[in-house]
């Protein structure tokens, strides 16, 4: 079956929410007087080797004046039946929400929207942006695309520092006129007056380079990215988030279980599931698959922007069982400031504030963090098995090189035993 291009009349939130949007001509219900008939989406299991599993639903087609059948294939990277069902469950929910809200097929309206968008883009290209104006526009686009709070906050703060410095020094200029010399002065000022670390410099450089690339993509700038001339500074990778020793773990566990047991629950997710703080913030009850002992981390949650699956270790399973997830809605955030699943997720500083009391009690330095429990798990696993491939998959690193660098930063890739085995000359 040939599918038409899929475009929306509606909010940007809906437009970016469902990847299936790219396959059908759906438009929003405000174009109709009422919601037209539809049939909810459902999962269809493959019955043969040549026919893959898929999601099927029926949606109203204005031109045909009836409901039409549409299929969404399950991507080939989902191999097992459990993975396919988990993917389908997420997509079915989002498709049904669109259908219930009145989305339908209308090729004429879709083409009209495409024409309006094209005309708007052509008008936009004719405008010449100052760096400060472009910064405001790019932030708006990223907020419409629902970038995560922490990511967009850092991005905005870096842009604000740049634009404020440019304005204070009368250097705010057109994007194409932003020069390497001006930017060199900006970075020199920040390194000298705010004592930026190498890591801060590198993160800022990445954010600002991304900003200019965004402007080029929007066709607001045609010049080569001036941030590309800067090189990242060497930094002590892994200095922060030190792994804990066995003795420290014994003391920390006893103290935290007595004074803040909910914090110990959170630490279990860090240690056994190798989850990052932002990933734990966004986990929902529906992401916990107790039947197959899996945790699903969606692309919007994970650092790699890919949908990932994590096995639930037996020790973590007992912690999850104590949470009695059956009592809560699937859409509830798994961890919250109420110390139970809730409609409200944890704030970005929730974990850090609670762990700060622990650090003060044990007089731990700034390099000891909650994330250090993940490093502790990596160290313990490597000591036991020395299987870098397994650690890479569990950490969800994009390459083996990244995992090797990760282990080396914690002093784990020690070749002393191999050197000791060298034959005598």
mmCIF file with all atom_site columns, N, CA, C and O in Angstrom, residues 43 81-83 85-86 89 285-296 309-312 317 320-321 325 330:
data_model
loop_
_atom_site.group_PDB
_atom_site.id
_atom_site.type_symbol
_atom_site.label_atom_id
_atom_site.label_alt_id
_atom_site.label_comp_id
_atom_site.label_asym_id
_atom_site.label_entity_id
_atom_site.label_seq_id
_atom_site.pdbx_PDB_ins_code
_atom_site.Cartn_x
_atom_site.Cartn_y
_atom_site.Cartn_z
_atom_site.occupancy
_atom_site.B_iso_or_equiv
_atom_site.pdbx_formal_charge
_atom_site.auth_seq_id
_atom_site.auth_comp_id
_atom_site.auth_asym_id
_atom_site.auth_atom_id
_atom_site.pdbx_PDB_model_num
ATOM 1   N N  . UNK A 1 43  ? -2.967 -4.190  17.902 1.00 0.00 ? 43  UNK A N  1
ATOM 2   C CA . UNK A 1 43  ? -1.759 -4.899  17.483 1.00 0.00 ? 43  UNK A CA 1
ATOM 3   C C  . UNK A 1 43  ? -2.145 -6.191  16.767 1.00 0.00 ? 43  UNK A C  1
ATOM 4   O O  . UNK A 1 43  ? -3.005 -6.936  17.240 1.00 0.00 ? 43  UNK A O  1
ATOM 5   N N  . UNK A 1 81  ? 8.730  -10.987 20.659 1.00 0.00 ? 81  UNK A N  1
ATOM 6   C CA . UNK A 1 81  ? 7.317  -10.630 20.751 1.00 0.00 ? 81  UNK A CA 1
ATOM 7   C C  . UNK A 1 81  ? 7.085  -9.596  21.854 1.00 0.00 ? 81  UNK A C  1
ATOM 8   O O  . UNK A 1 81  ? 6.249  -8.698  21.717 1.00 0.00 ? 81  UNK A O  1
ATOM 9   N N  . UNK A 1 82  ? 7.837  -9.719  22.942 1.00 0.00 ? 82  UNK A N  1
ATOM 10  C CA . UNK A 1 82  ? 7.704  -8.767  24.053 1.00 0.00 ? 82  UNK A CA 1
ATOM 11  C C  . UNK A 1 82  ? 8.096  -7.357  23.609 1.00 0.00 ? 82  UNK A C  1
ATOM 12  O O  . UNK A 1 82  ? 7.421  -6.375  23.939 1.00 0.00 ? 82  UNK A O  1
ATOM 13  N N  . UNK A 1 83  ? 9.182  -7.242  22.846 1.00 0.00 ? 83  UNK A N  1
ATOM 14  C CA . UNK A 1 83  ? 9.623  -5.942  22.358 1.00 0.00 ? 83  UNK A CA 1
ATOM 15  C C  . UNK A 1 83  ? 8.601  -5.343  21.397 1.00 0.00 ? 83  UNK A C  1
ATOM 16  O O  . UNK A 1 83  ? 8.304  -4.154  21.435 1.00 0.00 ? 83  UNK A O  1
ATOM 17  N N  . UNK A 1 85  ? 5.357  -5.951  21.259 1.00 0.00 ? 85  UNK A N  1
ATOM 18  C CA . UNK A 1 85  ? 4.143  -5.551  21.977 1.00 0.00 ? 85  UNK A CA 1
ATOM 19  C C  . UNK A 1 85  ? 4.371  -4.257  22.753 1.00 0.00 ? 85  UNK A C  1
ATOM 20  O O  . UNK A 1 85  ? 3.473  -3.410  22.845 1.00 0.00 ? 85  UNK A O  1
ATOM 21  N N  . UNK A 1 86  ? 5.559  -4.126  23.335 1.00 0.00 ? 86  UNK A N  1
ATOM 22  C CA . UNK A 1 86  ? 5.859  -2.917  24.092 1.00 0.00 ? 86  UNK A CA 1
ATOM 23  C C  . UNK A 1 86  ? 5.873  -1.693  23.173 1.00 0.00 ? 86  UNK A C  1
ATOM 24  O O  . UNK A 1 86  ? 5.339  -0.630  23.512 1.00 0.00 ? 86  UNK A O  1
ATOM 25  N N  . UNK A 1 89  ? 2.252  -0.994  22.111 1.00 0.00 ? 89  UNK A N  1
ATOM 26  C CA . UNK A 1 89  ? 1.455  -0.412  23.193 1.00 0.00 ? 89  UNK A CA 1
ATOM 27  C C  . UNK A 1 89  ? 1.616  1.095   23.237 1.00 0.00 ? 89  UNK A C  1
ATOM 28  O O  . UNK A 1 89  ? 0.636  1.846   23.370 1.00 0.00 ? 89  UNK A O  1
ATOM 29  N N  . UNK A 1 285 ? 5.015  4.515   35.297 1.00 0.00 ? 285 UNK A N  1
ATOM 30  C CA . UNK A 1 285 ? 4.625  3.160   35.704 1.00 0.00 ? 285 UNK A CA 1
ATOM 31  C C  . UNK A 1 285 ? 4.520  2.252   34.486 1.00 0.00 ? 285 UNK A C  1
ATOM 32  O O  . UNK A 1 285 ? 4.917  1.083   34.524 1.00 0.00 ? 285 UNK A O  1
ATOM 33  N N  . UNK A 1 286 ? 4.021  2.792   33.377 1.00 0.00 ? 286 UNK A N  1
ATOM 34  C CA . UNK A 1 286 ? 3.832  1.989   32.168 1.00 0.00 ? 286 UNK A CA 1
ATOM 35  C C  . UNK A 1 286 ? 5.158  1.527   31.550 1.00 0.00 ? 286 UNK A C  1
ATOM 36  O O  . UNK A 1 286 ? 5.172  0.625   30.726 1.00 0.00 ? 286 UNK A O  1
ATOM 37  N N  . UNK A 1 287 ? 6.266  2.154   31.954 1.00 0.00 ? 287 UNK A N  1
ATOM 38  C CA . UNK A 1 287 ? 7.575  1.762   31.436 1.00 0.00 ? 287 UNK A CA 1
ATOM 39  C C  . UNK A 1 287 ? 8.152  0.550   32.144 1.00 0.00 ? 287 UNK A C  1
ATOM 40  O O  . UNK A 1 287 ? 9.181  0.017   31.717 1.00 0.00 ? 287 UNK A O  1
ATOM 41  N N  . UNK A 1 288 ? 7.513  0.110   33.223 1.00 0.00 ? 288 UNK A N  1
ATOM 42  C CA . UNK A 1 288 ? 7.990  -1.043  33.986 1.00 0.00 ? 288 UNK A CA 1
ATOM 43  C C  . UNK A 1 288 ? 7.217  -2.278  33.549 1.00 0.00 ? 288 UNK A C  1
ATOM 44  O O  . UNK A 1 288 ? 6.016  -2.409  33.814 1.00 0.00 ? 288 UNK A O  1
ATOM 45  N N  . UNK A 1 289 ? 7.878  -3.186  32.852 1.00 0.00 ? 289 UNK A N  1
ATOM 46  C CA . UNK A 1 289 ? 7.267  -4.413  32.345 1.00 0.00 ? 289 UNK A CA 1
ATOM 47  C C  . UNK A 1 289 ? 7.621  -5.561  33.300 1.00 0.00 ? 289 UNK A C  1
ATOM 48  O O  . UNK A 1 289 ? 8.646  -6.224  33.148 1.00 0.00 ? 289 UNK A O  1
ATOM 49  N N  . UNK A 1 290 ? 6.769  -5.780  34.294 1.00 0.00 ? 290 UNK A N  1
ATOM 50  C CA . UNK A 1 290 ? 7.058  -6.795  35.307 1.00 0.00 ? 290 UNK A CA 1
ATOM 51  C C  . UNK A 1 290 ? 6.883  -8.212  34.767 1.00 0.00 ? 290 UNK A C  1
ATOM 52  O O  . UNK A 1 290 ? 7.478  -9.157  35.289 1.00 0.00 ? 290 UNK A O  1
ATOM 53  N N  . UNK A 1 291 ? 6.073  -8.371  33.741 1.00 0.00 ? 291 UNK A N  1
ATOM 54  C CA . UNK A 1 291 ? 5.875  -9.705  33.168 1.00 0.00 ? 291 UNK A CA 1
ATOM 55  C C  . UNK A 1 291 ? 7.167  -10.229 32.552 1.00 0.00 ? 291 UNK A C  1
ATOM 56  O O  . UNK A 1 291 ? 7.499  -11.407 32.666 1.00 0.00 ? 291 UNK A O  1
ATOM 57  N N  . UNK A 1 292 ? 7.908  -9.330  31.900 1.00 0.00 ? 292 UNK A N  1
ATOM 58  C CA . UNK A 1 292 ? 9.154  -9.737  31.243 1.00 0.00 ? 292 UNK A CA 1
ATOM 59  C C  . UNK A 1 292 ? 10.393 -9.221  31.963 1.00 0.00 ? 292 UNK A C  1
ATOM 60  O O  . UNK A 1 292 ? 11.513 -9.367  31.473 1.00 0.00 ? 292 UNK A O  1
ATOM 61  N N  . UNK A 1 293 ? 10.198 -8.584  33.119 1.00 0.00 ? 293 UNK A N  1
ATOM 62  C CA . UNK A 1 293 ? 11.309 -8.023  33.888 1.00 0.00 ? 293 UNK A CA 1
ATOM 63  C C  . UNK A 1 293 ? 12.163 -7.084  33.043 1.00 0.00 ? 293 UNK A C  1
ATOM 64  O O  . UNK A 1 293 ? 13.380 -7.238  32.907 1.00 0.00 ? 293 UNK A O  1
ATOM 65  N N  . UNK A 1 294 ? 11.498 -6.063  32.467 1.00 0.00 ? 294 UNK A N  1
ATOM 66  C CA . UNK A 1 294 ? 12.178 -5.085  31.618 1.00 0.00 ? 294 UNK A CA 1
ATOM 67  C C  . UNK A 1 294 ? 11.768 -3.668  32.011 1.00 0.00 ? 294 UNK A C  1
ATOM 68  O O  . UNK A 1 294 ? 10.645 -3.444  32.470 1.00 0.00 ? 294 UNK A O  1
ATOM 69  N N  . UNK A 1 295 ? 12.685 -2.732  31.813 1.00 0.00 ? 295 UNK A N  1
ATOM 70  C CA . UNK A 1 295 ? 12.394 -1.306  31.935 1.00 0.00 ? 295 UNK A CA 1
ATOM 71  C C  . UNK A 1 295 ? 12.575 -0.687  30.562 1.00 0.00 ? 295 UNK A C  1
ATOM 72  O O  . UNK A 1 295 ? 13.631 -0.847  29.937 1.00 0.00 ? 295 UNK A O  1
ATOM 73  N N  . UNK A 1 296 ? 11.553 0.007   30.089 1.00 0.00 ? 296 UNK A N  1
ATOM 74  C CA . UNK A 1 296 ? 11.614 0.634   28.765 1.00 0.00 ? 296 UNK A CA 1
ATOM 75  C C  . UNK A 1 296 ? 11.939 2.119   28.941 1.00 0.00 ? 296 UNK A C  1
ATOM 76  O O  . UNK A 1 296 ? 11.235 2.847   29.633 1.00 0.00 ? 296 UNK A O  1
ATOM 77  N N  . UNK A 1 309 ? 15.956 -0.730  26.197 1.00 0.00 ? 309 UNK A N  1
ATOM 78  C CA . UNK A 1 309 ? 15.357 -1.647  27.159 1.00 0.00 ? 309 UNK A CA 1
ATOM 79  C C  . UNK A 1 309 ? 16.440 -2.088  28.139 1.00 0.00 ? 309 UNK A C  1
ATOM 80  O O  . UNK A 1 309 ? 17.584 -2.341  27.762 1.00 0.00 ? 309 UNK A O  1
ATOM 81  N N  . UNK A 1 310 ? 16.048 -2.154  29.418 1.00 0.00 ? 310 UNK A N  1
ATOM 82  C CA . UNK A 1 310 ? 16.987 -2.516  30.480 1.00 0.00 ? 310 UNK A CA 1
ATOM 83  C C  . UNK A 1 310 ? 16.403 -3.698  31.252 1.00 0.00 ? 310 UNK A C  1
ATOM 84  O O  . UNK A 1 310 ? 15.241 -3.657  31.664 1.00 0.00 ? 310 UNK A O  1
ATOM 85  N N  . UNK A 1 311 ? 17.184 -4.762  31.461 1.00 0.00 ? 311 UNK A N  1
ATOM 86  C CA . UNK A 1 311 ? 16.675 -5.887  32.269 1.00 0.00 ? 311 UNK A CA 1
ATOM 87  C C  . UNK A 1 311 ? 16.565 -5.487  33.737 1.00 0.00 ? 311 UNK A C  1
ATOM 88  O O  . UNK A 1 311 ? 17.379 -4.712  34.245 1.00 0.00 ? 311 UNK A O  1
ATOM 89  N N  . UNK A 1 312 ? 15.553 -6.010  34.399 1.00 0.00 ? 312 UNK A N  1
ATOM 90  C CA . UNK A 1 312 ? 15.375 -5.741  35.825 1.00 0.00 ? 312 UNK A CA 1
ATOM 91  C C  . UNK A 1 312 ? 16.104 -6.819  36.628 1.00 0.00 ? 312 UNK A C  1
ATOM 92  O O  . UNK A 1 312 ? 15.758 -8.002  36.559 1.00 0.00 ? 312 UNK A O  1
ATOM 93  N N  . UNK A 1 317 ? 14.010 -5.971  41.326 1.00 0.00 ? 317 UNK A N  1
ATOM 94  C CA . UNK A 1 317 ? 12.631 -6.451  41.224 1.00 0.00 ? 317 UNK A CA 1
ATOM 95  C C  . UNK A 1 317 ? 11.962 -6.450  42.605 1.00 0.00 ? 317 UNK A C  1
ATOM 96  O O  . UNK A 1 317 ? 10.796 -6.068  42.744 1.00 0.00 ? 317 UNK A O  1
ATOM 97  N N  . UNK A 1 320 ? 10.967 -2.936  43.403 1.00 0.00 ? 320 UNK A N  1
ATOM 98  C CA . UNK A 1 320 ? 9.802  -2.514  42.619 1.00 0.00 ? 320 UNK A CA 1
ATOM 99  C C  . UNK A 1 320 ? 8.523  -3.161  43.149 1.00 0.00 ? 320 UNK A C  1
ATOM 100 O O  . UNK A 1 320 ? 7.466  -2.519  43.230 1.00 0.00 ? 320 UNK A O  1
ATOM 101 N N  . UNK A 1 321 ? 8.608  -4.430  43.541 1.00 0.00 ? 321 UNK A N  1
ATOM 102 C CA . UNK A 1 321 ? 7.431  -5.119  44.089 1.00 0.00 ? 321 UNK A CA 1
ATOM 103 C C  . UNK A 1 321 ? 6.914  -4.404  45.335 1.00 0.00 ? 321 UNK A C  1
ATOM 104 O O  . UNK A 1 321 ? 5.698  -4.314  45.559 1.00 0.00 ? 321 UNK A O  1
ATOM 105 N N  . UNK A 1 325 ? 3.006  -1.196  42.320 1.00 0.00 ? 325 UNK A N  1
ATOM 106 C CA . UNK A 1 325 ? 2.650  -0.377  41.161 1.00 0.00 ? 325 UNK A CA 1
ATOM 107 C C  . UNK A 1 325 ? 1.233  -0.615  40.663 1.00 0.00 ? 325 UNK A C  1
ATOM 108 O O  . UNK A 1 325 ? 0.657  0.247   39.988 1.00 0.00 ? 325 UNK A O  1
ATOM 109 N N  . UNK A 1 330 ? -1.115 3.869   34.906 1.00 0.00 ? 330 UNK A N  1
ATOM 110 C CA . UNK A 1 330 ? 0.025  3.633   34.021 1.00 0.00 ? 330 UNK A CA 1
ATOM 111 C C  . UNK A 1 330 ? 0.758  4.931   33.674 1.00 0.00 ? 330 UNK A C  1
ATOM 112 O O  . UNK A 1 330 ? 1.962  4.949   33.482 1.00 0.00 ? 330 UNK A O  1
#
